[in-house]
Amino acid sequence: MVKICCIGAGYVGGPTMAVIALKCPSIEVAVVDISKPRIAAWNSDQLPIYEPGLDAVVKECRGRNLFFSTDVEKHVFEADIVFVSVNTPTKTQGLGAGKAADLTYWESAARMIADVSKSDKIVVEKSTVPVKTAEAIEKILTHNSKGIKFQILSNPEFLAEGTAIEDLFKPDRVLIGGRETPEGQKALQTLKEVYAHWVPEERILTTNLWSAELSKLAANAFLAQRISSVNAMSALCEATGANIQQVSFAVGTDTRIGPKFLNASVGFGGSCFQKDILNLVYICECNGLPEVAEYWKQVIKINDYQKSRFVNRVVSSMFNTVSSKKVAILGFAFKKDTGDTRETPAIDVCKGLLGDKANLSIYDPQVTEDQIQRDLSMNKFDWDHPIHLQPTSPSTVKKVSVVWDAYEATKDAHGICILTEWDEFKTLDYQRIYENMQKPAFVFDGRNIVDADKLRDIGFIVYSIGKPLDAWLKDMPAVVA
Ligand code: NAI
């Protein structure tokens, strides 16, 4: 029986391995992690991450050919194929701080693999890593190998949170990169056979190692660029009276462009886009390509601009100050159908409003108070490190309350900011909300999900990203200082 071990039981390792176990009953899959609470949760009825369809897959395979364990060394020792799916945060200190990928977790996993292995293994990069990481990993493994042979493959993951199981069942493509040597090609074939249990052959793409590594960074950069492009247009729409939804639709009907990923919003978030672009920028700079680096940097700059533009709109509309005013925040996760808050635009918007001394009342159906407080007191990039390494400064969060109901959050508020597109925000009783708010009552829709005309009829002053502005807002242009 082929044995697979995956190091890292996170958003990628957990769902990916669960689906491999489901589709390949003849393969034994062990998912290991140094985090005891995470593994305990994977072995319980309350899985550590929320993904539609994940519970059913785990229930079917767990204990059959899918195992979650903290005994990292034992499972690596026994495995034929070792996936590494540990976190690869942005460096916070030293050379390349704020841009380069921090490969500490990866390197320690590689050293451990070399230490405990007594038989030849295929080591698969599942984490998103800088181009040429495989070369570094290869060196660590071969210099510590005691005669054991390791083959490195790059097999980046393209799943999206919120639709992970669907994406894994029917991937647009599976990408595997390997060395162009006979041994490299043999390893590549072995991994291909695993995916071939359920993925059609023509969707399994094989490349050299560096193309596979770079394709993942490139794909995320292209996706983020699309969002920044539409967000840049949204600013121009507001200035000219055009409507971003009409513009997006018109643009997206061109088959060369396509309709997906063209929604204007308060900005992109999630653990990957910003980190991967920063990483790409750093690689460009290191390779003497400053013009290319500048080009991609702009995608992040527009994303930051969009968030501060939003904060500016809120503050300038509300008589140029939100000091001591209650502002309701509806939605904190970086998108709907996930509880993930990594790099969520809500963090920057809330910090911006707190900077102007607002009192925030936050409601999100999937995010806990503890998580929100931690996010708002954390420094940039600290979130991707273990909790004990994350500093806290409770003073900033005194002006924040987290409630479990949208009506409670909006009671006596001066304004509402909608920051996540949860379906339930579309159907709230806005008449009731209006009656319980201070007047004039404002709604700032950062996701374009409410019916602005209906809300205006009720009496709200409404700001919808990229849509023609209310007369009230027109006189107060949101110019970012
Ligand atoms: P995560 O933070 O949820 O999971 C990583 C896990 O690795 C953590 O549970 C951590 O305890 C564990 N870990 C770290 N060092 C370890 C070690 N030496 N031994 C054992 N376990 C160790 O991260 P996530 O979101 O699963 O991402 C993993 C990688 O996949 C990252 O490189 C990310 O960029 C990439 N990726 C993430 C996607 C996403 O949607 N979250 C999508 C595609 C790729």
Short mmCIF file of C-alpha atoms and ligand atoms in Angstrom, two decimals:
data_model
loop_
_atom_site.label_atom_id
_atom_site.label_comp_id
_atom_site.label_asym_id
_atom_site.label_seq_id
_atom_site.Cartn_x
_atom_site.Cartn_y
_atom_site.Cartn_z
CA MET A 1 0.00 0.00 0.00
CA VAL A 2 1.33 3.44 -0.95
CA LYS A 3 1.66 5.66 2.10
CA ILE A 4 1.31 9.43 1.95
CA CYS A 5 2.14 11.80 4.77
CA CYS A 6 1.26 15.49 4.68
CA ILE A 7 3.09 17.89 7.01
CA GLY A 8 0.74 20.77 7.90
CA ALA A 9 -2.95 20.22 8.71
CA GLY A 10 -4.20 23.67 7.69
CA TYR A 11 -6.62 25.09 5.11
CA VAL A 12 -4.69 23.31 2.34
CA GLY A 13 -3.27 20.14 3.93
CA GLY A 14 -6.53 19.06 5.61
CA PRO A 15 -8.99 19.29 2.71
CA THR A 16 -6.48 18.18 0.03
CA MET A 17 -5.50 15.03 1.89
CA ALA A 18 -9.10 14.24 2.82
CA VAL A 19 -10.02 14.26 -0.87
CA ILE A 20 -6.99 12.13 -1.85
CA ALA A 21 -8.03 9.60 0.83
CA LEU A 22 -11.61 9.61 -0.42
CA LYS A 23 -10.68 9.12 -4.07
CA CYS A 24 -7.82 6.65 -3.48
CA PRO A 25 -9.02 3.99 -1.00
CA SER A 26 -5.86 1.97 -1.71
CA ILE A 27 -3.62 4.74 -0.37
CA GLU A 28 -3.07 5.42 3.33
CA VAL A 29 -2.95 9.12 4.11
CA ALA A 30 -1.65 10.62 7.36
CA VAL A 31 -1.93 14.35 8.00
CA VAL A 32 0.46 15.53 10.70
CA ASP A 33 0.96 18.85 12.47
CA ILE A 34 2.92 20.22 15.41
CA SER A 35 -0.24 21.96 16.65
CA LYS A 36 -1.96 19.63 19.13
CA PRO A 37 -5.26 21.60 19.25
CA ARG A 38 -5.48 21.54 15.45
CA ILE A 39 -5.00 17.77 15.25
CA ALA A 40 -7.44 17.23 18.14
CA ALA A 41 -10.02 19.28 16.22
CA TRP A 42 -9.45 17.24 13.03
CA ASN A 43 -10.13 14.13 15.11
CA SER A 44 -13.34 15.59 16.59
CA ASP A 45 -16.80 16.49 15.27
CA GLN A 46 -15.82 20.18 15.22
CA LEU A 47 -13.24 20.41 12.42
CA PRO A 48 -10.76 23.29 12.76
CA ILE A 49 -11.82 24.93 9.49
CA TYR A 50 -15.19 25.55 7.93
CA GLU A 51 -15.57 24.39 4.31
CA PRO A 52 -18.84 23.30 2.70
CA GLY A 53 -18.73 19.50 2.11
CA LEU A 54 -15.58 18.88 4.16
CA ASP A 55 -17.32 17.22 7.12
CA ALA A 56 -18.81 14.49 4.94
CA VAL A 57 -15.50 13.67 3.24
CA VAL A 58 -13.62 13.49 6.55
CA LYS A 59 -16.34 11.37 8.16
CA GLU A 60 -16.19 8.84 5.35
CA CYS A 61 -12.42 8.32 5.39
CA ARG A 62 -11.20 9.11 8.91
CA GLY A 63 -10.04 5.93 10.60
CA ARG A 64 -10.24 4.03 7.29
CA ASN A 65 -7.35 5.39 5.23
CA LEU A 66 -7.17 8.93 6.60
CA PHE A 67 -5.44 9.71 9.89
CA PHE A 68 -4.64 12.93 11.73
CA SER A 69 -1.71 12.82 14.12
CA THR A 70 0.90 14.85 15.98
CA ASP A 71 3.41 12.02 15.62
CA VAL A 72 5.11 13.80 12.74
CA GLU A 73 8.29 11.74 12.71
CA LYS A 74 6.63 8.32 12.73
CA HIS A 75 4.42 9.12 9.73
CA VAL A 76 7.19 10.77 7.75
CA PHE A 77 9.39 7.73 8.42
CA GLU A 78 6.71 5.37 7.06
CA ALA A 79 5.69 7.45 4.01
CA ASP A 80 6.59 6.94 0.35
CA ILE A 81 5.38 10.41 -0.58
CA VAL A 82 5.67 13.39 1.81
CA PHE A 83 3.66 16.51 1.03
CA VAL A 84 4.78 19.68 2.77
CA SER A 85 1.93 22.12 3.30
CA VAL A 86 3.23 24.30 6.11
CA ASN A 87 2.70 28.06 6.27
CA THR A 88 5.05 30.30 4.30
CA PRO A 89 4.48 33.78 5.78
CA THR A 90 6.04 37.06 4.73
CA LYS A 91 9.30 37.76 6.58
CA THR A 92 8.86 40.33 9.33
CA GLN A 93 12.55 40.86 10.12
CA GLY A 94 15.93 40.86 8.44
CA LEU A 95 16.80 40.63 4.78
CA GLY A 96 13.69 41.01 2.60
CA ALA A 97 11.45 41.89 5.58
CA GLY A 98 7.92 42.82 4.47
CA LYS A 99 8.37 41.06 1.11
CA ALA A 100 10.31 37.80 1.03
CA ALA A 101 8.77 34.51 2.07
CA ASP A 102 9.80 33.26 5.49
CA LEU A 103 10.83 29.66 4.88
CA THR A 104 11.62 28.83 8.52
CA TYR A 105 8.74 26.39 8.79
CA TRP A 106 9.58 24.80 5.45
CA GLU A 107 13.25 24.43 6.27
CA SER A 108 12.59 22.84 9.63
CA ALA A 109 10.19 20.39 7.97
CA ALA A 110 12.85 19.51 5.36
CA ARG A 111 15.53 18.97 8.01
CA MET A 112 13.20 16.75 9.97
CA ILE A 113 12.42 14.68 6.85
CA ALA A 114 16.14 14.19 6.27
CA ASP A 115 16.67 13.23 9.93
CA VAL A 116 14.00 10.58 10.25
CA SER A 117 14.03 8.99 6.77
CA LYS A 118 15.43 5.52 6.34
CA SER A 119 14.03 4.88 2.83
CA ASP A 120 13.84 6.78 -0.49
CA LYS A 121 11.03 9.35 -0.66
CA ILE A 122 9.27 11.75 -2.94
CA VAL A 123 8.95 15.17 -1.28
CA VAL A 124 6.17 17.35 -2.67
CA GLU A 125 6.01 21.14 -2.27
CA LYS A 126 2.35 21.88 -1.65
CA SER A 127 2.91 25.23 0.05
CA THR A 128 3.29 28.27 -2.17
CA VAL A 129 7.01 28.99 -2.24
CA PRO A 130 9.43 31.30 -4.04
CA VAL A 131 10.86 30.08 -7.33
CA LYS A 132 13.95 27.92 -6.73
CA THR A 133 12.86 26.80 -3.27
CA ALA A 134 12.99 23.21 -4.52
CA GLU A 135 16.68 23.68 -5.18
CA ALA A 136 17.29 24.82 -1.60
CA ILE A 137 15.19 21.98 -0.21
CA GLU A 138 17.04 19.50 -2.41
CA LYS A 139 20.34 20.73 -0.95
CA ILE A 140 19.12 20.38 2.64
CA LEU A 141 17.87 16.88 1.94
CA THR A 142 20.86 15.59 -0.04
CA HIS A 143 23.44 17.03 2.37
CA ASN A 144 21.72 15.24 5.25
CA SER A 145 20.54 12.15 3.43
CA LYS A 146 22.86 9.38 4.62
CA GLY A 147 22.59 7.75 1.18
CA ILE A 148 18.82 7.99 0.94
CA LYS A 149 17.45 9.37 -2.34
CA PHE A 150 14.91 12.18 -2.37
CA GLN A 151 13.03 13.46 -5.39
CA ILE A 152 11.47 16.91 -5.10
CA LEU A 153 8.26 17.76 -6.91
CA SER A 154 6.36 21.02 -7.00
CA ASN A 155 2.60 20.53 -6.84
CA PRO A 156 1.08 23.93 -5.96
CA GLU A 157 -2.50 24.02 -4.74
CA PHE A 158 -5.11 26.09 -6.60
CA LEU A 159 -8.16 25.55 -4.34
CA ALA A 160 -10.10 28.58 -3.15
CA GLU A 161 -11.35 28.80 0.42
CA GLY A 162 -15.13 28.51 0.60
CA THR A 163 -15.20 26.15 -2.41
CA ALA A 164 -12.22 23.96 -1.52
CA ILE A 165 -13.96 20.58 -1.79
CA GLU A 166 -15.66 21.44 -5.06
CA ASP A 167 -12.32 22.70 -6.43
CA LEU A 168 -10.50 19.55 -5.32
CA PHE A 169 -13.15 17.24 -6.79
CA LYS A 170 -13.11 19.02 -10.15
CA PRO A 171 -9.89 20.98 -10.48
CA ASP A 172 -9.38 23.17 -13.55
CA ARG A 173 -5.93 21.62 -13.57
CA VAL A 174 -3.44 19.82 -11.37
CA LEU A 175 0.09 21.06 -11.89
CA ILE A 176 3.15 18.92 -11.18
CA GLY A 177 6.70 20.09 -11.75
CA GLY A 178 9.72 17.81 -11.53
CA ARG A 179 13.37 17.45 -12.48
CA GLU A 180 13.94 16.57 -16.10
CA THR A 181 16.04 13.52 -15.15
CA PRO A 182 14.81 9.90 -15.42
CA GLU A 183 14.43 9.77 -11.59
CA GLY A 184 12.58 13.10 -11.58
CA GLN A 185 10.23 11.96 -14.32
CA LYS A 186 9.57 8.67 -12.51
CA ALA A 187 8.61 10.56 -9.35
CA LEU A 188 6.39 12.85 -11.37
CA GLN A 189 4.64 9.82 -12.87
CA THR A 190 4.04 8.35 -9.39
CA LEU A 191 2.29 11.51 -8.22
CA LYS A 192 0.38 11.76 -11.47
CA GLU A 193 -1.03 8.28 -10.84
CA VAL A 194 -2.40 9.43 -7.47
CA TYR A 195 -4.39 12.27 -9.06
CA ALA A 196 -5.38 10.11 -12.03
CA HIS A 197 -7.74 8.23 -9.66
CA TRP A 198 -10.25 11.04 -10.27
CA VAL A 199 -8.74 13.83 -12.39
CA PRO A 200 -8.91 13.40 -16.20
CA GLU A 201 -5.45 12.92 -17.69
CA GLU A 202 -5.60 16.07 -19.85
CA ARG A 203 -6.10 18.17 -16.73
CA ILE A 204 -2.87 16.98 -15.13
CA LEU A 205 -0.18 19.31 -16.39
CA THR A 206 3.47 18.51 -16.02
CA THR A 207 6.30 21.04 -16.21
CA ASN A 208 9.79 21.58 -14.93
CA LEU A 209 10.14 22.52 -11.26
CA TRP A 210 10.61 26.25 -11.74
CA SER A 211 7.62 26.65 -14.04
CA ALA A 212 5.36 24.93 -11.51
CA GLU A 213 6.62 27.11 -8.65
CA LEU A 214 6.27 30.31 -10.67
CA SER A 215 2.86 29.38 -12.13
CA LYS A 216 1.30 29.44 -8.66
CA LEU A 217 2.67 32.92 -7.92
CA ALA A 218 1.66 34.07 -11.39
CA ALA A 219 -1.91 32.74 -11.05
CA ASN A 220 -2.45 34.53 -7.74
CA ALA A 221 -0.89 37.72 -9.10
CA PHE A 222 -3.25 37.64 -12.13
CA LEU A 223 -6.30 37.06 -9.93
CA ALA A 224 -5.40 39.88 -7.55
CA GLN A 225 -4.59 42.13 -10.50
CA ARG A 226 -8.10 41.60 -11.85
CA ILE A 227 -9.60 42.74 -8.57
CA SER A 228 -7.33 45.77 -8.39
CA SER A 229 -8.20 46.61 -12.00
CA VAL A 230 -11.92 46.62 -11.31
CA ASN A 231 -11.39 48.50 -8.04
CA ALA A 232 -9.33 51.15 -9.81
CA MET A 233 -12.21 51.52 -12.28
CA SER A 234 -14.66 51.83 -9.37
CA ALA A 235 -12.91 55.03 -8.24
CA LEU A 236 -13.23 56.45 -11.73
CA CYS A 237 -16.89 55.42 -11.87
CA GLU A 238 -17.61 57.40 -8.72
CA ALA A 239 -15.85 60.44 -10.16
CA THR A 240 -17.68 60.30 -13.49
CA GLY A 241 -21.15 58.97 -12.66
CA ALA A 242 -20.60 55.60 -14.38
CA ASN A 243 -21.77 52.44 -12.62
CA ILE A 244 -19.10 49.78 -11.99
CA GLN A 245 -21.59 46.90 -12.21
CA GLN A 246 -22.63 48.01 -15.68
CA VAL A 247 -19.03 48.55 -16.71
CA SER A 248 -17.93 45.12 -15.35
CA PHE A 249 -20.77 43.40 -17.14
CA ALA A 250 -20.00 45.12 -20.41
CA VAL A 251 -16.29 44.35 -20.12
CA GLY A 252 -16.83 40.76 -18.97
CA THR A 253 -19.04 39.78 -21.90
CA ASP A 254 -15.93 39.92 -24.09
CA THR A 255 -14.98 36.23 -24.22
CA ARG A 256 -11.31 37.17 -24.16
CA ILE A 257 -11.87 38.72 -20.73
CA GLY A 258 -14.71 36.64 -19.24
CA PRO A 259 -17.19 37.55 -16.49
CA LYS A 260 -15.59 36.06 -13.36
CA PHE A 261 -13.74 37.94 -10.64
CA LEU A 262 -14.97 41.36 -11.76
CA ASN A 263 -16.82 42.52 -8.64
CA ALA A 264 -15.71 45.82 -7.18
CA SER A 265 -15.26 45.73 -3.42
CA VAL A 266 -13.52 47.29 -0.47
CA GLY A 267 -10.44 45.24 -1.44
CA PHE A 268 -9.11 41.71 -1.63
CA GLY A 269 -7.97 39.76 1.42
CA GLY A 270 -7.09 36.21 2.36
CA SER A 271 -3.81 34.63 3.30
CA CYS A 272 -2.34 34.35 -0.19
CA PHE A 273 -2.80 37.24 -2.64
CA GLN A 274 -0.78 39.92 -0.88
CA LYS A 275 1.86 37.52 0.44
CA ASP A 276 2.38 35.89 -2.94
CA ILE A 277 2.62 39.19 -4.83
CA LEU A 278 5.10 40.58 -2.30
CA ASN A 279 7.09 37.44 -2.78
CA LEU A 280 6.94 37.84 -6.57
CA VAL A 281 8.07 41.45 -6.24
CA TYR A 282 11.02 40.37 -4.12
CA ILE A 283 12.03 37.69 -6.61
CA CYS A 284 11.89 40.26 -9.44
CA GLU A 285 14.06 42.67 -7.46
CA CYS A 286 16.57 39.93 -6.65
CA ASN A 287 16.76 39.04 -10.34
CA GLY A 288 17.47 42.63 -11.41
CA LEU A 289 13.99 43.32 -12.79
CA PRO A 290 12.87 46.50 -10.95
CA GLU A 291 10.35 47.50 -13.66
CA VAL A 292 8.56 44.16 -13.38
CA ALA A 293 8.64 44.43 -9.58
CA GLU A 294 7.10 47.93 -9.74
CA TYR A 295 4.36 46.70 -12.04
CA TRP A 296 3.17 44.03 -9.60
CA LYS A 297 3.62 46.27 -6.56
CA GLN A 298 0.94 48.49 -8.02
CA VAL A 299 -1.66 45.73 -7.54
CA ILE A 300 -1.12 45.92 -3.78
CA LYS A 301 -0.98 49.71 -3.79
CA ILE A 302 -4.41 49.91 -5.43
CA ASN A 303 -5.74 47.43 -2.89
CA ASP A 304 -4.45 49.59 -0.03
CA TYR A 305 -5.81 52.69 -1.78
CA GLN A 306 -9.25 51.09 -2.05
CA LYS A 307 -9.36 50.39 1.68
CA SER A 308 -8.22 53.89 2.70
CA ARG A 309 -10.56 55.43 0.12
CA PHE A 310 -13.41 53.58 1.81
CA VAL A 311 -12.40 54.80 5.28
CA ASN A 312 -12.13 58.33 3.90
CA ARG A 313 -15.63 58.14 2.45
CA VAL A 314 -17.01 57.06 5.81
CA VAL A 315 -15.26 59.78 7.77
CA SER A 316 -15.83 62.63 5.29
CA SER A 317 -19.52 61.76 4.87
CA MET A 318 -20.10 61.79 8.60
CA PHE A 319 -19.12 65.46 8.97
CA ASN A 320 -15.40 64.74 8.79
CA THR A 321 -15.22 62.94 12.10
CA VAL A 322 -16.32 59.65 13.57
CA SER A 323 -14.83 60.41 16.96
CA SER A 324 -16.96 58.75 19.67
CA LYS A 325 -19.62 57.82 17.10
CA LYS A 326 -20.84 54.25 17.03
CA VAL A 327 -20.14 52.61 13.67
CA ALA A 328 -21.53 49.13 12.99
CA ILE A 329 -19.29 46.73 11.07
CA LEU A 330 -21.22 43.97 9.32
CA GLY A 331 -18.86 41.19 8.29
CA PHE A 332 -15.24 40.65 9.26
CA ALA A 333 -14.18 37.49 7.33
CA PHE A 334 -12.28 38.14 4.09
CA LYS A 335 -15.16 36.66 2.08
CA LYS A 336 -18.45 34.89 2.71
CA ASP A 337 -18.68 31.19 3.62
CA THR A 338 -15.45 31.19 5.57
CA GLY A 339 -14.42 32.19 9.07
CA ASP A 340 -10.92 33.05 7.81
CA THR A 341 -9.82 36.60 8.65
CA ARG A 342 -6.23 36.49 7.41
CA GLU A 343 -5.49 39.83 5.65
CA THR A 344 -9.21 40.64 5.57
CA PRO A 345 -9.85 44.25 4.42
CA ALA A 346 -12.00 44.61 7.56
CA ILE A 347 -8.83 44.84 9.63
CA ASP A 348 -7.53 47.90 7.79
CA VAL A 349 -10.94 49.56 7.61
CA CYS A 350 -11.53 49.03 11.33
CA LYS A 351 -8.04 50.26 12.18
CA GLY A 352 -8.64 53.34 10.02
CA LEU A 353 -11.89 54.13 11.81
CA LEU A 354 -10.34 53.46 15.21
CA GLY A 355 -7.59 55.90 14.19
CA ASP A 356 -10.34 58.52 13.92
CA LYS A 357 -11.57 57.42 17.38
CA ALA A 358 -14.78 55.68 16.31
CA ASN A 359 -16.55 53.18 18.58
CA LEU A 360 -16.99 49.97 16.61
CA SER A 361 -19.65 47.34 17.04
CA ILE A 362 -18.76 44.30 14.93
CA TYR A 363 -20.89 41.35 13.84
CA ASP A 364 -19.80 38.41 11.67
CA PRO A 365 -21.68 35.09 11.64
CA GLN A 366 -18.48 32.98 11.58
CA VAL A 367 -15.77 34.97 13.35
CA THR A 368 -15.30 34.87 17.13
CA GLU A 369 -14.69 37.86 19.38
CA ASP A 370 -11.31 36.47 20.36
CA GLN A 371 -10.21 36.32 16.71
CA ILE A 372 -11.38 39.89 15.98
CA GLN A 373 -9.64 41.30 19.06
CA ARG A 374 -6.44 39.48 18.13
CA ASP A 375 -6.60 40.69 14.52
CA LEU A 376 -7.09 44.30 15.54
CA SER A 377 -4.20 44.31 17.98
CA MET A 378 -1.71 42.50 15.75
CA ASN A 379 1.08 43.92 13.63
CA LYS A 380 1.03 43.33 9.88
CA PHE A 381 2.22 39.82 8.90
CA ASP A 382 2.25 38.51 12.49
CA TRP A 383 -0.96 36.57 11.89
CA ASP A 384 0.79 33.80 9.95
CA HIS A 385 2.96 32.80 12.90
CA PRO A 386 2.01 30.64 15.92
CA ILE A 387 -0.16 32.39 18.52
CA HIS A 388 2.58 32.53 21.16
CA LEU A 389 4.73 34.60 18.77
CA GLN A 390 1.97 37.14 18.14
CA PRO A 391 2.17 40.31 20.25
CA THR A 392 -0.97 41.89 21.68
CA SER A 393 -1.69 45.45 22.77
CA PRO A 394 -5.15 45.49 24.34
CA SER A 395 -5.37 49.30 24.45
CA THR A 396 -6.41 49.66 20.80
CA VAL A 397 -9.33 47.32 21.10
CA LYS A 398 -11.14 48.95 24.02
CA LYS A 399 -13.32 50.86 21.58
CA VAL A 400 -14.44 47.65 19.90
CA SER A 401 -17.38 45.49 20.90
CA VAL A 402 -18.22 42.24 19.16
CA VAL A 403 -21.86 41.21 19.12
CA TRP A 404 -23.77 38.20 17.78
CA ASP A 405 -26.57 39.98 15.97
CA ALA A 406 -26.71 42.57 13.17
CA TYR A 407 -29.57 44.42 14.90
CA GLU A 408 -27.58 44.73 18.10
CA ALA A 409 -24.54 45.96 16.16
CA THR A 410 -26.52 48.69 14.39
CA LYS A 411 -28.60 49.89 17.38
CA ASP A 412 -27.90 53.60 18.05
CA ALA A 413 -25.17 53.59 15.40
CA HIS A 414 -24.51 56.59 13.17
CA GLY A 415 -23.33 54.47 10.26
CA ILE A 416 -23.08 50.89 8.97
CA CYS A 417 -20.12 49.49 7.00
CA ILE A 418 -20.80 46.24 5.13
CA LEU A 419 -17.42 44.59 4.72
CA THR A 420 -18.24 40.91 3.89
CA GLU A 421 -20.84 39.77 1.35
CA TRP A 422 -22.70 37.36 3.69
CA ASP A 423 -26.09 36.50 2.16
CA GLU A 424 -27.91 37.33 5.40
CA PHE A 425 -26.97 41.02 5.06
CA LYS A 426 -29.08 41.25 1.90
CA THR A 427 -32.28 40.36 3.70
CA LEU A 428 -32.00 42.28 6.99
CA ASP A 429 -35.00 44.38 8.05
CA TYR A 430 -33.42 47.72 7.13
CA GLN A 431 -36.57 49.66 8.08
CA ARG A 432 -36.21 48.37 11.65
CA ILE A 433 -32.48 49.08 11.59
CA TYR A 434 -33.08 52.64 10.36
CA GLU A 435 -35.56 53.37 13.13
CA ASN A 436 -33.04 52.32 15.78
CA MET A 437 -30.13 54.38 14.43
CA GLN A 438 -28.96 57.98 14.93
CA LYS A 439 -29.92 60.38 12.11
CA PRO A 440 -28.79 61.04 9.49
CA ALA A 441 -28.19 57.28 9.14
CA PHE A 442 -25.51 56.08 6.74
CA VAL A 443 -24.85 52.78 4.96
CA PHE A 444 -21.45 52.23 3.35
CA ASP A 445 -21.72 49.11 1.23
CA GLY A 446 -18.23 47.75 0.63
CA ARG A 447 -19.52 44.74 -1.33
CA ASN A 448 -22.39 46.13 -3.37
CA ILE A 449 -24.94 43.73 -1.92
CA VAL A 450 -27.79 45.95 -0.67
CA ASP A 451 -30.54 47.47 -2.78
CA ALA A 452 -29.37 51.08 -2.49
CA ASP A 453 -32.58 52.60 -3.91
CA LYS A 454 -34.72 50.76 -1.39
CA LEU A 455 -32.49 51.94 1.44
CA ARG A 456 -32.63 55.52 0.17
CA ASP A 457 -36.44 55.30 0.18
CA ILE A 458 -36.27 54.31 3.84
CA GLY A 459 -34.15 57.40 4.56
CA PHE A 460 -30.57 56.15 4.58
CA ILE A 461 -27.71 57.98 2.93
CA VAL A 462 -26.05 55.21 0.94
CA TYR A 463 -22.56 54.80 -0.49
CA SER A 464 -22.08 51.83 -2.85
CA ILE A 465 -18.59 51.26 -4.22
CA GLY A 466 -18.26 52.40 -7.83
CA LYS A 467 -21.88 53.57 -8.16
CA PRO A 468 -23.22 57.07 -8.85
CA LEU A 469 -23.01 59.06 -5.62
CA ASP A 470 -25.78 60.49 -3.46
CA ALA A 471 -25.88 64.30 -3.59
CA TRP A 472 -24.71 64.26 0.04
CA LEU A 473 -21.54 62.35 -0.82
CA LYS A 474 -20.79 64.28 -4.01
CA ASP A 475 -19.96 67.37 -1.99
CA MET A 476 -17.48 65.43 0.10
CA PRO A 477 -15.02 63.77 -2.23
CA ALA A 478 -12.97 61.03 -0.61
CA VAL A 479 -9.47 62.13 -1.45
CA VAL A 480 -6.90 60.06 0.35
CA ALA A 481 -4.45 62.35 2.13
P1 NAI B 1 -2.20 27.09 7.65
O1 NAI B 1 -1.50 28.07 8.50
O2 NAI B 1 -3.67 26.92 7.76
O3 NAI B 1 -1.56 25.62 7.92
C1 NAI B 1 -0.20 25.37 8.04
C2 NAI B 1 0.00 24.33 9.15
O4 NAI B 1 1.36 23.90 9.14
C3 NAI B 1 -0.27 24.88 10.55
O5 NAI B 1 -1.29 24.11 11.17
C4 NAI B 1 1.08 24.71 11.28
O6 NAI B 1 0.94 24.33 12.64
C5 NAI B 1 1.72 23.59 10.48
N1 NAI B 1 3.17 23.53 10.60
C6 NAI B 1 4.08 24.54 10.46
N2 NAI B 1 5.34 24.06 10.61
C7 NAI B 1 5.23 22.72 10.82
C8 NAI B 1 6.18 21.69 11.02
N3 NAI B 1 7.51 21.92 11.02
N4 NAI B 1 5.72 20.42 11.22
C9 NAI B 1 4.40 20.16 11.23
N5 NAI B 1 3.45 21.11 11.02
C10 NAI B 1 3.86 22.37 10.82
O7 NAI B 1 -1.78 27.42 6.16
P2 NAI B 1 -2.59 27.10 4.81
O8 NAI B 1 -3.60 28.15 4.54
O9 NAI B 1 -2.99 25.66 4.80
O10 NAI B 1 -1.42 27.33 3.74
C11 NAI B 1 -0.34 26.43 3.61
C12 NAI B 1 0.41 26.78 2.35
O11 NAI B 1 -0.45 26.61 1.22
C13 NAI B 1 0.91 28.23 2.28
O12 NAI B 1 2.15 28.23 1.61
C14 NAI B 1 -0.14 28.92 1.43
O13 NAI B 1 0.40 30.02 0.74
C15 NAI B 1 -0.53 27.82 0.47
N6 NAI B 1 -1.88 27.92 -0.09
C16 NAI B 1 -2.94 28.32 0.68
C17 NAI B 1 -4.22 28.40 0.14
C18 NAI B 1 -5.38 28.84 0.99
O14 NAI B 1 -6.44 29.09 0.41
N7 NAI B 1 -5.26 28.96 2.28
C19 NAI B 1 -4.48 28.06 -1.26
C20 NAI B 1 -3.32 27.61 -1.97
C21 NAI B 1 -2.07 27.56 -1.39
#
